[in-house]
Coordinates of C-alpha atoms in Angstrom, one line a residue:
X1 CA -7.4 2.9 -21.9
X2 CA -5.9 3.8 -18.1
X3 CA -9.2 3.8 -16.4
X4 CA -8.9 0.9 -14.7
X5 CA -12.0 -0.5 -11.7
X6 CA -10.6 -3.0 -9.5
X7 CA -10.2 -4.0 -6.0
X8 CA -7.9 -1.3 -5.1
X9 CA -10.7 1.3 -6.2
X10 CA -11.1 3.4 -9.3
X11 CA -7.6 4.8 -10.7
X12 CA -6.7 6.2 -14.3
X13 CA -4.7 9.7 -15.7
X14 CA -6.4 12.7 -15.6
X15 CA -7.9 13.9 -18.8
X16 CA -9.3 12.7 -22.1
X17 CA -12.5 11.3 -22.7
X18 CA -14.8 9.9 -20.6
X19 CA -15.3 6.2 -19.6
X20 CA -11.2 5.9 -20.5
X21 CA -10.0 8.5 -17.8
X22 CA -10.1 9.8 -14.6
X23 CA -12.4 13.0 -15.7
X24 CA -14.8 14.7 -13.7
X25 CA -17.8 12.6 -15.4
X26 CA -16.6 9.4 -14.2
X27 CA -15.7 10.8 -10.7
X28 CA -19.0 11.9 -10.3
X29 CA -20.5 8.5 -11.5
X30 CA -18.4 6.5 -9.5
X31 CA -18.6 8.3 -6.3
X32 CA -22.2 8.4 -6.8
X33 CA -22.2 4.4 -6.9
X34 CA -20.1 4.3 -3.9
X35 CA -22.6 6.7 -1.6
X36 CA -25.6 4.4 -3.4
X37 CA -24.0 1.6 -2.5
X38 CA -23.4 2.9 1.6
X39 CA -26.8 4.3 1.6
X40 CA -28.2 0.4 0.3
X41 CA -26.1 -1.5 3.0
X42 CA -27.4 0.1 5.6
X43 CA -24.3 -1.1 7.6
X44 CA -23.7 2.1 9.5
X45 CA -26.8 5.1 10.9
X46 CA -24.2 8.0 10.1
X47 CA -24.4 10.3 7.7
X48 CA -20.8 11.4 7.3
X49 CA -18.5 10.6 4.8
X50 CA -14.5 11.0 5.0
X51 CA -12.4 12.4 2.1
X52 CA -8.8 13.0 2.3
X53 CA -6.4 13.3 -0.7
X54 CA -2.8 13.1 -1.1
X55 CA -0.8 16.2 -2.1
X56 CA -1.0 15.2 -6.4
X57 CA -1.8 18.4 -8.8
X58 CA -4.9 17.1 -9.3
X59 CA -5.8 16.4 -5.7
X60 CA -7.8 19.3 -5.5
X61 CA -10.2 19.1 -8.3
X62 CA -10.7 15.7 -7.8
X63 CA -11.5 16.4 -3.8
X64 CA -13.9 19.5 -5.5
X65 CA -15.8 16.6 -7.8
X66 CA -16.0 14.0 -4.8
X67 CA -17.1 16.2 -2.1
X68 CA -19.8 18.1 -4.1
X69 CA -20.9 14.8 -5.4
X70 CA -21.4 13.4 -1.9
X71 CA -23.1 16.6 -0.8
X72 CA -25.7 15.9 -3.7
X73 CA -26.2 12.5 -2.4
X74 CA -27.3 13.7 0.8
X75 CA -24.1 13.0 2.7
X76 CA -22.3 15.0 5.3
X77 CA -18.6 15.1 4.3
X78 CA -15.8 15.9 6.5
X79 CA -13.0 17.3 4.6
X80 CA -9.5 16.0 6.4
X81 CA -7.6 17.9 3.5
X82 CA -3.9 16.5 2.8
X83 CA -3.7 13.7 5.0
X84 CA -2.3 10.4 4.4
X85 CA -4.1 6.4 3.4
X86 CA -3.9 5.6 7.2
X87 CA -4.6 8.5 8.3
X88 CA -8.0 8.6 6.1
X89 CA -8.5 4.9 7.4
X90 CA -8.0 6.2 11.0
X91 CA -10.7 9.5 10.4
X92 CA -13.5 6.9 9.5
X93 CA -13.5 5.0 12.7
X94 CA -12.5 7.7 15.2
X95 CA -15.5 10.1 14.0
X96 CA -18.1 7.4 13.7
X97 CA -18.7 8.0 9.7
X98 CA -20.4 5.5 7.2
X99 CA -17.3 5.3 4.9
X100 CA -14.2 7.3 3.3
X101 CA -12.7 8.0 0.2
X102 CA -9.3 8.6 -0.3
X103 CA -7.8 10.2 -3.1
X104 CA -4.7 8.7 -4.0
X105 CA -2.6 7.4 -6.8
X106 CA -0.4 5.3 -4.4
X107 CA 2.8 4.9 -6.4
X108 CA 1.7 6.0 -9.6
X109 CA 3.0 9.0 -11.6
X110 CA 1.8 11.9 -11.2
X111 CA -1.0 12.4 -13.5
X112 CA -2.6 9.7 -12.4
X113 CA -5.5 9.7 -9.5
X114 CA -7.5 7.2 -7.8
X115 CA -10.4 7.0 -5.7
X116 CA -10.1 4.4 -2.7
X117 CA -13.5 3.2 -1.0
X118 CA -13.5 2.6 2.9
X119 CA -16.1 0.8 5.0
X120 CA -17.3 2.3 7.9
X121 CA -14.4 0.8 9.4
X122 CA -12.2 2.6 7.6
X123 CA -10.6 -0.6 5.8
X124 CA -11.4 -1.4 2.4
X125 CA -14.4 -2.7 0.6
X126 CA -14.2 -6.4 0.1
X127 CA -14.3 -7.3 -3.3
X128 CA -17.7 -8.2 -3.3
X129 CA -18.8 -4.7 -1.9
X130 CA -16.9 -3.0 -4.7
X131 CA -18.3 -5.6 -7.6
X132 CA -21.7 -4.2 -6.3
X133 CA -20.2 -0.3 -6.6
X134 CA -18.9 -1.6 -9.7
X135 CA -22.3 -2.3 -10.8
X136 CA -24.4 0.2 -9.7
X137 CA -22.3 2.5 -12.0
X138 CA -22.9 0.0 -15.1
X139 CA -26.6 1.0 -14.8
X140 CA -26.4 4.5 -13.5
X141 CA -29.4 4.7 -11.8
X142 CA -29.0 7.4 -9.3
X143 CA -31.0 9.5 -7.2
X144 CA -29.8 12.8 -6.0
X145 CA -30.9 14.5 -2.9
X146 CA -33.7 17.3 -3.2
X147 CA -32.7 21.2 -2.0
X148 CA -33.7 20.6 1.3
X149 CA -32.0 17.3 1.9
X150 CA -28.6 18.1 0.2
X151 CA -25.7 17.2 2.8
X152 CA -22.9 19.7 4.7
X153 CA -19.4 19.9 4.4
X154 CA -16.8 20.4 6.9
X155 CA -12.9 20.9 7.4
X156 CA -11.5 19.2 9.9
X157 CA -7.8 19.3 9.9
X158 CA -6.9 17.5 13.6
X159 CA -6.9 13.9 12.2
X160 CA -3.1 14.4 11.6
X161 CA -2.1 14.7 15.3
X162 CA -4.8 12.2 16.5
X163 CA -3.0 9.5 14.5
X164 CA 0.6 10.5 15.6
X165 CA -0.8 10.2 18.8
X166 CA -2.5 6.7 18.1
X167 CA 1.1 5.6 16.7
X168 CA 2.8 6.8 20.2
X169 CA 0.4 4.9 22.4
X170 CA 1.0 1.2 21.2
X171 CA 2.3 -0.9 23.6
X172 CA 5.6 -1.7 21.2
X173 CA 6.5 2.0 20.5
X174 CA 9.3 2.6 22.7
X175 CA 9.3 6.2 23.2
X176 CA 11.7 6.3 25.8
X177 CA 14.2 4.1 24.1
X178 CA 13.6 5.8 20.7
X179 CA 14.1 9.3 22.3
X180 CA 17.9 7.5 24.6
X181 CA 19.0 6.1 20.7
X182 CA 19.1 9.9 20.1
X183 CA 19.1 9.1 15.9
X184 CA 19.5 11.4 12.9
X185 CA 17.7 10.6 9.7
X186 CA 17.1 12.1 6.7
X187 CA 13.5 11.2 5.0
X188 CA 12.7 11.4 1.7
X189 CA 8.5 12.0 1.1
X190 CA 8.3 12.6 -2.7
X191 CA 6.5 15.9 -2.4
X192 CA 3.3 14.7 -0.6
X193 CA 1.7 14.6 2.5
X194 CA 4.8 12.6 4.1
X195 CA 6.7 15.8 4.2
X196 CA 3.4 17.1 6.9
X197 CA 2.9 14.3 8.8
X198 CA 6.3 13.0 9.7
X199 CA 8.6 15.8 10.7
X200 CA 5.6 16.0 13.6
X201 CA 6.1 12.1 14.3
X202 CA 9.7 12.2 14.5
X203 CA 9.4 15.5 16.3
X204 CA 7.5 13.5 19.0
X205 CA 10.0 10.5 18.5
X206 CA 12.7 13.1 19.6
X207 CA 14.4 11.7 16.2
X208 CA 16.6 14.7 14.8
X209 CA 16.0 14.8 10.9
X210 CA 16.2 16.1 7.7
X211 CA 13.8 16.1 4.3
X212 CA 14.4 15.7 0.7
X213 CA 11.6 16.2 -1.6
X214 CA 9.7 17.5 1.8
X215 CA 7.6 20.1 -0.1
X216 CA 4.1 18.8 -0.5
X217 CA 3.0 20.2 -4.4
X218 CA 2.4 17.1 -5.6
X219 CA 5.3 17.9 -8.5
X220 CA 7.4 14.5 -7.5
X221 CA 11.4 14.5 -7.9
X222 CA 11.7 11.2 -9.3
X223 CA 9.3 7.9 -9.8
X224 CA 7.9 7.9 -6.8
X225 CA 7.9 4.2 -5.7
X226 CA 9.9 3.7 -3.3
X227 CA 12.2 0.9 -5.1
X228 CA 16.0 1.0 -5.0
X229 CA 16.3 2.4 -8.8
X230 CA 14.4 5.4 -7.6
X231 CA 15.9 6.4 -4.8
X232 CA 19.8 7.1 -5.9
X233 CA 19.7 10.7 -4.7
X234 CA 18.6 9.7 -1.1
X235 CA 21.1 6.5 -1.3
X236 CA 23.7 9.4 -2.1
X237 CA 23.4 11.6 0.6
X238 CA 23.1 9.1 3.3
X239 CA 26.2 7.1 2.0
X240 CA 28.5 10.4 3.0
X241 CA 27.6 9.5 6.4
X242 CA 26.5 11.5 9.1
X243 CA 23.0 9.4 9.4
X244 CA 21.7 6.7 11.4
X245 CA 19.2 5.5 8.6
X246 CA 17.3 6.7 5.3
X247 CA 13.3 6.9 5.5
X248 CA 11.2 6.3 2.2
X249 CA 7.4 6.4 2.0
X250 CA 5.0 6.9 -1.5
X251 CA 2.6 9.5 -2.0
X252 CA -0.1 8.3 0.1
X253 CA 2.2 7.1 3.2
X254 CA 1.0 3.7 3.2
X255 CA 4.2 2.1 1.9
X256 CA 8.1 2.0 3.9
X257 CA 11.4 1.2 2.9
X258 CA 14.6 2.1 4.8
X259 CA 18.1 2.8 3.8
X260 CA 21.0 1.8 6.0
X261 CA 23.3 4.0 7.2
X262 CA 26.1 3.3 4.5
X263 CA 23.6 4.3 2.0
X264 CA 22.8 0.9 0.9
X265 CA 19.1 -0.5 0.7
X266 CA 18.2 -2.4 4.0
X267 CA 15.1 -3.9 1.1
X268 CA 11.2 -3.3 0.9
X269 CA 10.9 -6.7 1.3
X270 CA 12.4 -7.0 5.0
X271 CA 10.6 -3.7 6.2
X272 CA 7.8 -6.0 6.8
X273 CA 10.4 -8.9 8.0
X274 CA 12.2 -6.7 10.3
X275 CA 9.0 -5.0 11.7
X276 CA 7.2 -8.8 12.3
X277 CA 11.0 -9.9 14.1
X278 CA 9.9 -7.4 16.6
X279 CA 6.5 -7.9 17.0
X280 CA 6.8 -11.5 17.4
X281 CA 9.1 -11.5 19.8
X282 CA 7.1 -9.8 22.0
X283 CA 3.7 -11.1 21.4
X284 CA 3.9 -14.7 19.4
X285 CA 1.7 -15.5 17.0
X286 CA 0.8 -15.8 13.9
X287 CA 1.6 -13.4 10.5
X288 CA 0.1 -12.8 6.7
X289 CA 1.7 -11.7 3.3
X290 CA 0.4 -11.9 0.1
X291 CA 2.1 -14.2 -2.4
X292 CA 4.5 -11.9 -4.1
X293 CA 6.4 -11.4 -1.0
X294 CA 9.7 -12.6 0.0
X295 CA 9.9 -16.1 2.0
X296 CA 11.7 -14.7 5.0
X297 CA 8.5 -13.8 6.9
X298 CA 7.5 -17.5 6.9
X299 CA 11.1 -18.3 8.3
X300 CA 10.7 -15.4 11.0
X301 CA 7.2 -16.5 12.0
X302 CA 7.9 -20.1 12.5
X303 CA 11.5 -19.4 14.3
X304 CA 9.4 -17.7 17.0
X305 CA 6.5 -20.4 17.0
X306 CA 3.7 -19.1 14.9
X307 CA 2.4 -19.8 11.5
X308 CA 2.6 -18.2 8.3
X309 CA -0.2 -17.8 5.7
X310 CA -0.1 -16.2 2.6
X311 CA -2.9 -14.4 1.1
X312 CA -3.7 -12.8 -2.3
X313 CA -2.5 -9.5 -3.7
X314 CA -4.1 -6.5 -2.0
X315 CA -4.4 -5.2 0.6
X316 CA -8.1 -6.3 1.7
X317 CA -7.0 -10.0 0.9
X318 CA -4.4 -9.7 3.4
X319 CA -6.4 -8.1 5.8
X320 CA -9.3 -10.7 5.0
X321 CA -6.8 -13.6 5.8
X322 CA -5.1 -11.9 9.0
X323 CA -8.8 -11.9 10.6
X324 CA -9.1 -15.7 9.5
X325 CA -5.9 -16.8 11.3
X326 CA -6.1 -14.1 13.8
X327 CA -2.4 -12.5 12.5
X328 CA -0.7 -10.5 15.0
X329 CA 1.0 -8.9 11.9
X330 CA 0.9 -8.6 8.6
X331 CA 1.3 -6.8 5.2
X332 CA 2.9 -6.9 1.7
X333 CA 6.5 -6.8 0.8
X334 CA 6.0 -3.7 -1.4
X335 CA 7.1 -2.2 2.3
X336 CA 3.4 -2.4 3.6
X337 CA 2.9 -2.8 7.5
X338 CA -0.5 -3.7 9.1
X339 CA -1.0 -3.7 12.7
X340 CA -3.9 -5.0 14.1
X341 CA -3.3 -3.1 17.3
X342 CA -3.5 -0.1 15.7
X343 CA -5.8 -1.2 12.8
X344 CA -6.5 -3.0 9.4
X345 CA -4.3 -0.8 7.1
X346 CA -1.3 -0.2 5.5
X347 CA 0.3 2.3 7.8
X348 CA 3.8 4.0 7.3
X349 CA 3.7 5.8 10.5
X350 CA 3.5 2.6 12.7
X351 CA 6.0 0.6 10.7
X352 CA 8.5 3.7 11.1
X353 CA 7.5 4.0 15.1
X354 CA 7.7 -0.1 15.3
X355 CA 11.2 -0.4 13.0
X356 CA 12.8 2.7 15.4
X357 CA 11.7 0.6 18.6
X358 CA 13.4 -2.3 17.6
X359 CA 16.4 -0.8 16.9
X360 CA 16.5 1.6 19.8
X361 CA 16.3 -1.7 21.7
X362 CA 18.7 -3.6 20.0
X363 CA 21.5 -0.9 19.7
X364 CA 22.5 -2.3 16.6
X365 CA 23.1 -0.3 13.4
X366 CA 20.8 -1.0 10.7
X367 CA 22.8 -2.9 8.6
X368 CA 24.0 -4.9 11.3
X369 CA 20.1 -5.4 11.5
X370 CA 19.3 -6.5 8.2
X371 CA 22.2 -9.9 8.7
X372 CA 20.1 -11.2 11.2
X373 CA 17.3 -11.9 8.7
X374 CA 17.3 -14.6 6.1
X375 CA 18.5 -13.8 2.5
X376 CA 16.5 -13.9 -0.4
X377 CA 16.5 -11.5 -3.6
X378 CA 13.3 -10.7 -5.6
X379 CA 13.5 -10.0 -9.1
X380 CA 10.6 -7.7 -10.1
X381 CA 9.7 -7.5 -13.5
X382 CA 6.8 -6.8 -15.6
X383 CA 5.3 -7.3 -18.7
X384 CA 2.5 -4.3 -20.8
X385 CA -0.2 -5.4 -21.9
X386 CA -2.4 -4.2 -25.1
X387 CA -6.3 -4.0 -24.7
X388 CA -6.0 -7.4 -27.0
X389 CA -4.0 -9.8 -24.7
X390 CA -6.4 -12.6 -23.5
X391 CA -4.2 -12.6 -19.4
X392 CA -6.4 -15.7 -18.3
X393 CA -5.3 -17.5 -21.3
X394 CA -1.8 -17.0 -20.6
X395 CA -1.7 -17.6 -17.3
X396 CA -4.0 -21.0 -17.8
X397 CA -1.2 -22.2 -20.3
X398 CA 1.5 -20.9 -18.0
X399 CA 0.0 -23.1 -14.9
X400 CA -0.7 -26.3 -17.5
X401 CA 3.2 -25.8 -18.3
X402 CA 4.3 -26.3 -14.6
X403 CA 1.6 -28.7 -13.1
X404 CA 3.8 -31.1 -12.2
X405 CA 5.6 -27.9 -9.8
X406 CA 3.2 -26.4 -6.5
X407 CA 1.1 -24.6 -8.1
X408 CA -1.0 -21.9 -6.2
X409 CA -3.8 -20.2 -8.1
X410 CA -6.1 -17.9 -5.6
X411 CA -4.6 -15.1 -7.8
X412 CA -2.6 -15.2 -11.1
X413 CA -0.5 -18.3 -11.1
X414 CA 2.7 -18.8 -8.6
X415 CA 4.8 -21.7 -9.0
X416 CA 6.8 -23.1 -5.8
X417 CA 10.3 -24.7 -6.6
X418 CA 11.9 -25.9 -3.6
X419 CA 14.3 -23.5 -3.6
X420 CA 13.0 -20.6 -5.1
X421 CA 9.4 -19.4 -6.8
X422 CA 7.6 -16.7 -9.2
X423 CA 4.7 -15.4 -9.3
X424 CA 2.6 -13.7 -12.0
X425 CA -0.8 -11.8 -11.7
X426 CA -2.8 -9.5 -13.4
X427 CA -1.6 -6.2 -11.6
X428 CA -4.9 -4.5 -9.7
X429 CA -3.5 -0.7 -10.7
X430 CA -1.9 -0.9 -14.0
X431 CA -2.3 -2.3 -17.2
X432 CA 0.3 -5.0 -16.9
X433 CA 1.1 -8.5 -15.6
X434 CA 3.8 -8.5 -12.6
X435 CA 6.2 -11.2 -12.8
X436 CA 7.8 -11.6 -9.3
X437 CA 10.3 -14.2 -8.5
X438 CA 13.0 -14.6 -5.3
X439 CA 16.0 -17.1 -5.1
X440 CA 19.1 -17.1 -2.9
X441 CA 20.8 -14.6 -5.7
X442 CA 19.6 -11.6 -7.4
X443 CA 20.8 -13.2 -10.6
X444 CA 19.1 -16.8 -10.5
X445 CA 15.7 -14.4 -9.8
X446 CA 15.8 -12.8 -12.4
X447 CA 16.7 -15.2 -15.1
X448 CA 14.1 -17.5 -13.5
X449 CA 11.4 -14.3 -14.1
X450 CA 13.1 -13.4 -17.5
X451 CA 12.4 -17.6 -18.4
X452 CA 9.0 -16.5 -17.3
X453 CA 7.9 -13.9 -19.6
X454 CA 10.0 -15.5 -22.4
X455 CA 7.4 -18.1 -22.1
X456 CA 4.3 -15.5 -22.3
X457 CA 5.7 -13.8 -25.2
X458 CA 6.4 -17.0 -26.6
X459 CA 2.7 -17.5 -26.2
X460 CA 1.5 -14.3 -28.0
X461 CA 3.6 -15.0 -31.1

């Protein structure tokens, strides 16, 4: 079964039967729940919904489904076409709509889709609000709008440039010093809307540059998360020199990771680290990650006096906690960058805009960079699940194993050595558990996540 309803929206592969895939049933059922649920809240007077898709081969179909859908619910949509997560998030609050969906797989391969709910705000439902979507579609109990009633649709494709231009009016995006640096990159998109927007950011960046995998069909070179194992033929081309720095983003645009300019990995991790280092030391205060992220944002925030906080996996958990402690930056180590003063989403653009400020500044290379931070090594490993395995049992027994280690539980179980941790959870958009762990070598990691999961299969003997 890859149909799978969480906090991160409603994602599966496209095809096969209903109620265990992403079909055109289900879309219809669950994007009728979501404009139930908006109509219900009565948070927001407006009538228009957002929709924007990434560039996968079945973007289009499932934009076809969602948009009629919300047309027979009464709603006004206002079709941003191939636009990126942030840039979807961005379209909600700049044209005054009740909510957004965006239609994105994230990371995933691509024949899977996903639909992600926005608030009027255009961040994500809390997961209370999408328990009560989640519900609504249990019981089905719809009501369509009559002929007279049904809702308008609209393109609008300016949303693109009116978030470039967001990005180049933040106080911390050095233009000026960017355009002096006079850097060449070379980018690599994975055949979605990264290969639209960006050559227009870095066009206004004055950043010379150069695309692989720049075509936006949605047929995607290689996996396309943007992890080190994946990203060989970028690593390649940038390690015969010629290049300032490498430039990775998913299919949606909502997750970073840079390359140095010897072709070796600067780490997903530290695009968060690296990004916070600047903000920080220009406006103190304090920062968020979620628990699966590397240690060195707690040693960055507290050498420029603020305090560090983690919150739970996902991204409206860290968002949720970086409104709590009033964060002046935030995000996930997956290479996730959230700036309040742009707003409360994951947003590739501004952590490529912030990262080229600092470094403009600096006048460093990027490696040269990347010593300046602490240095930790996260083993990432994972283990499949079967429709069968009982997760909360493991992760109770895992948790009763270690109780005399810190023990922190808001979500999965992550023990805290004094020297090192791992942390394992229930992923929120596949079918597996995530075992994370980070020490001061890449080996003692992962033999400390491998001694992880030898104990959970241990379990299910």
């Amino acid at each position: 079964m890859t149909l799978i309803k969480s906090i991160s929206g409603i994602r599966g592969t496209i095809g096969g039967h209903t109620g265990d895939t992403l079909n055109p049933l289900d879309i219809v059922k669950f994007t009728t729940a979501y404009a139930t649920f908006i109509r219900r809240s009565g948070k927001s007077e407006s009538n228009k919904i957002v929709v924007g898709r990434d560039a996968r081969i079945s973007g289009l179909m499932v934009k076809n489904v969602v948009c009629g859908t919300l047309m027979g619910m009464g709603y006004d949509v206002i079709n941003i076409g191939l636009a990126t997560t942030p840039t979807t998030e961005l379209a909600v609050r700049m044209s005054g709509a009740a909510g957004g969906i965006i239609i994105t797989a994230s990371h995933n391969p691509r024949h899977w889709n996903a639909l992600k709910l926005l608030n009027k705000e255009g961040e994500f439902l809390t997961k209370a609000d999408g328990n009560e979507v989640l519900e609504i579609a249990d019981k089905e109990d719809f009501e369509y709008a009559d002929v007279d009633h049904l809702g308008s649709y609209t393109d609008d494709n300016t949303f693109n440039q009116k978030h470039i231009d967001s990005v180049l009016a933040l106080k911390l995006v050095d233009v000026e010093a960017i355009k002096n640096a006079h850097f060449k990159v070379i980018v690599d998109s994975i055949n979605s809307v990264g290969g639209i927007i960006l050559p227009e950011l870095l066009k206004a960046l004055g950043v010379e540059y150069k695309f692989l995998n720049g075509e936006p069909n949605g047929d995607f070179a290689h996996n396309p998360e943007p992890l080190e194992k994946n990203l060989g033929g970028i690593m390649d081309e940038i390690a015969k020199g010629g290049y300032d720095l490498g430039i990775v983003v998913d299919p949606d645009v909502d997750r970073l990771a840079f390359i140095c300019e010897d072709g070796k990995m600067f780490g997903e991790e530290y695009t968060l680290v690296s990004v916070a280092d600047y903000v920080l030391s220009h406006t103190p205060g304090n920062t968020v990650s979620n628990l699966s992220s590397t240690r060195a944002l707690r040693d960055v925030t507290e050498k420029h006096g603020g305090v560090y906080t983690p919150a739970a996996v996902g991204e409206v958990n860290v968002t949720t906690k970086m409104k709590e402690v009033h964060a002046v930056i935030g995000g996930e180590g997956n290479g996730g960058v959230i700036y309040p003063e742009s707003h409360y989403g994951r947003d590739a653009l501004v952590g490529i805009a912030l990262f080229l400020s600092s470094l403009a500044q600096k006048g460093c290379k990027v490696s040269e960079l990347r010593k300046t931070f602490p240095n930790y090594f996260i083993a990432k490993n994972r283990i499949d699940l079967t429709p069968e395995t009982d997760v909360d049992a493991i992760l109770n027994k895992v948790k009763d194993m270690y109780k005399d280690e810190q023990i922190t539980d808001i979500d999965g179980v992550k023990i805290d050595f004094p020297d090192k941790w791992v942390h394992l959870r229930k992923s929120n958009t596949e079918p597996i558990i995530r075992v994370y762990s980070e020490a001061k070598t890449m080996e003692e990691a992962d033999a400390l996540g491998k001694q992880l999961m030898q104990v959970v299969y241990d379990m299910q003997k």
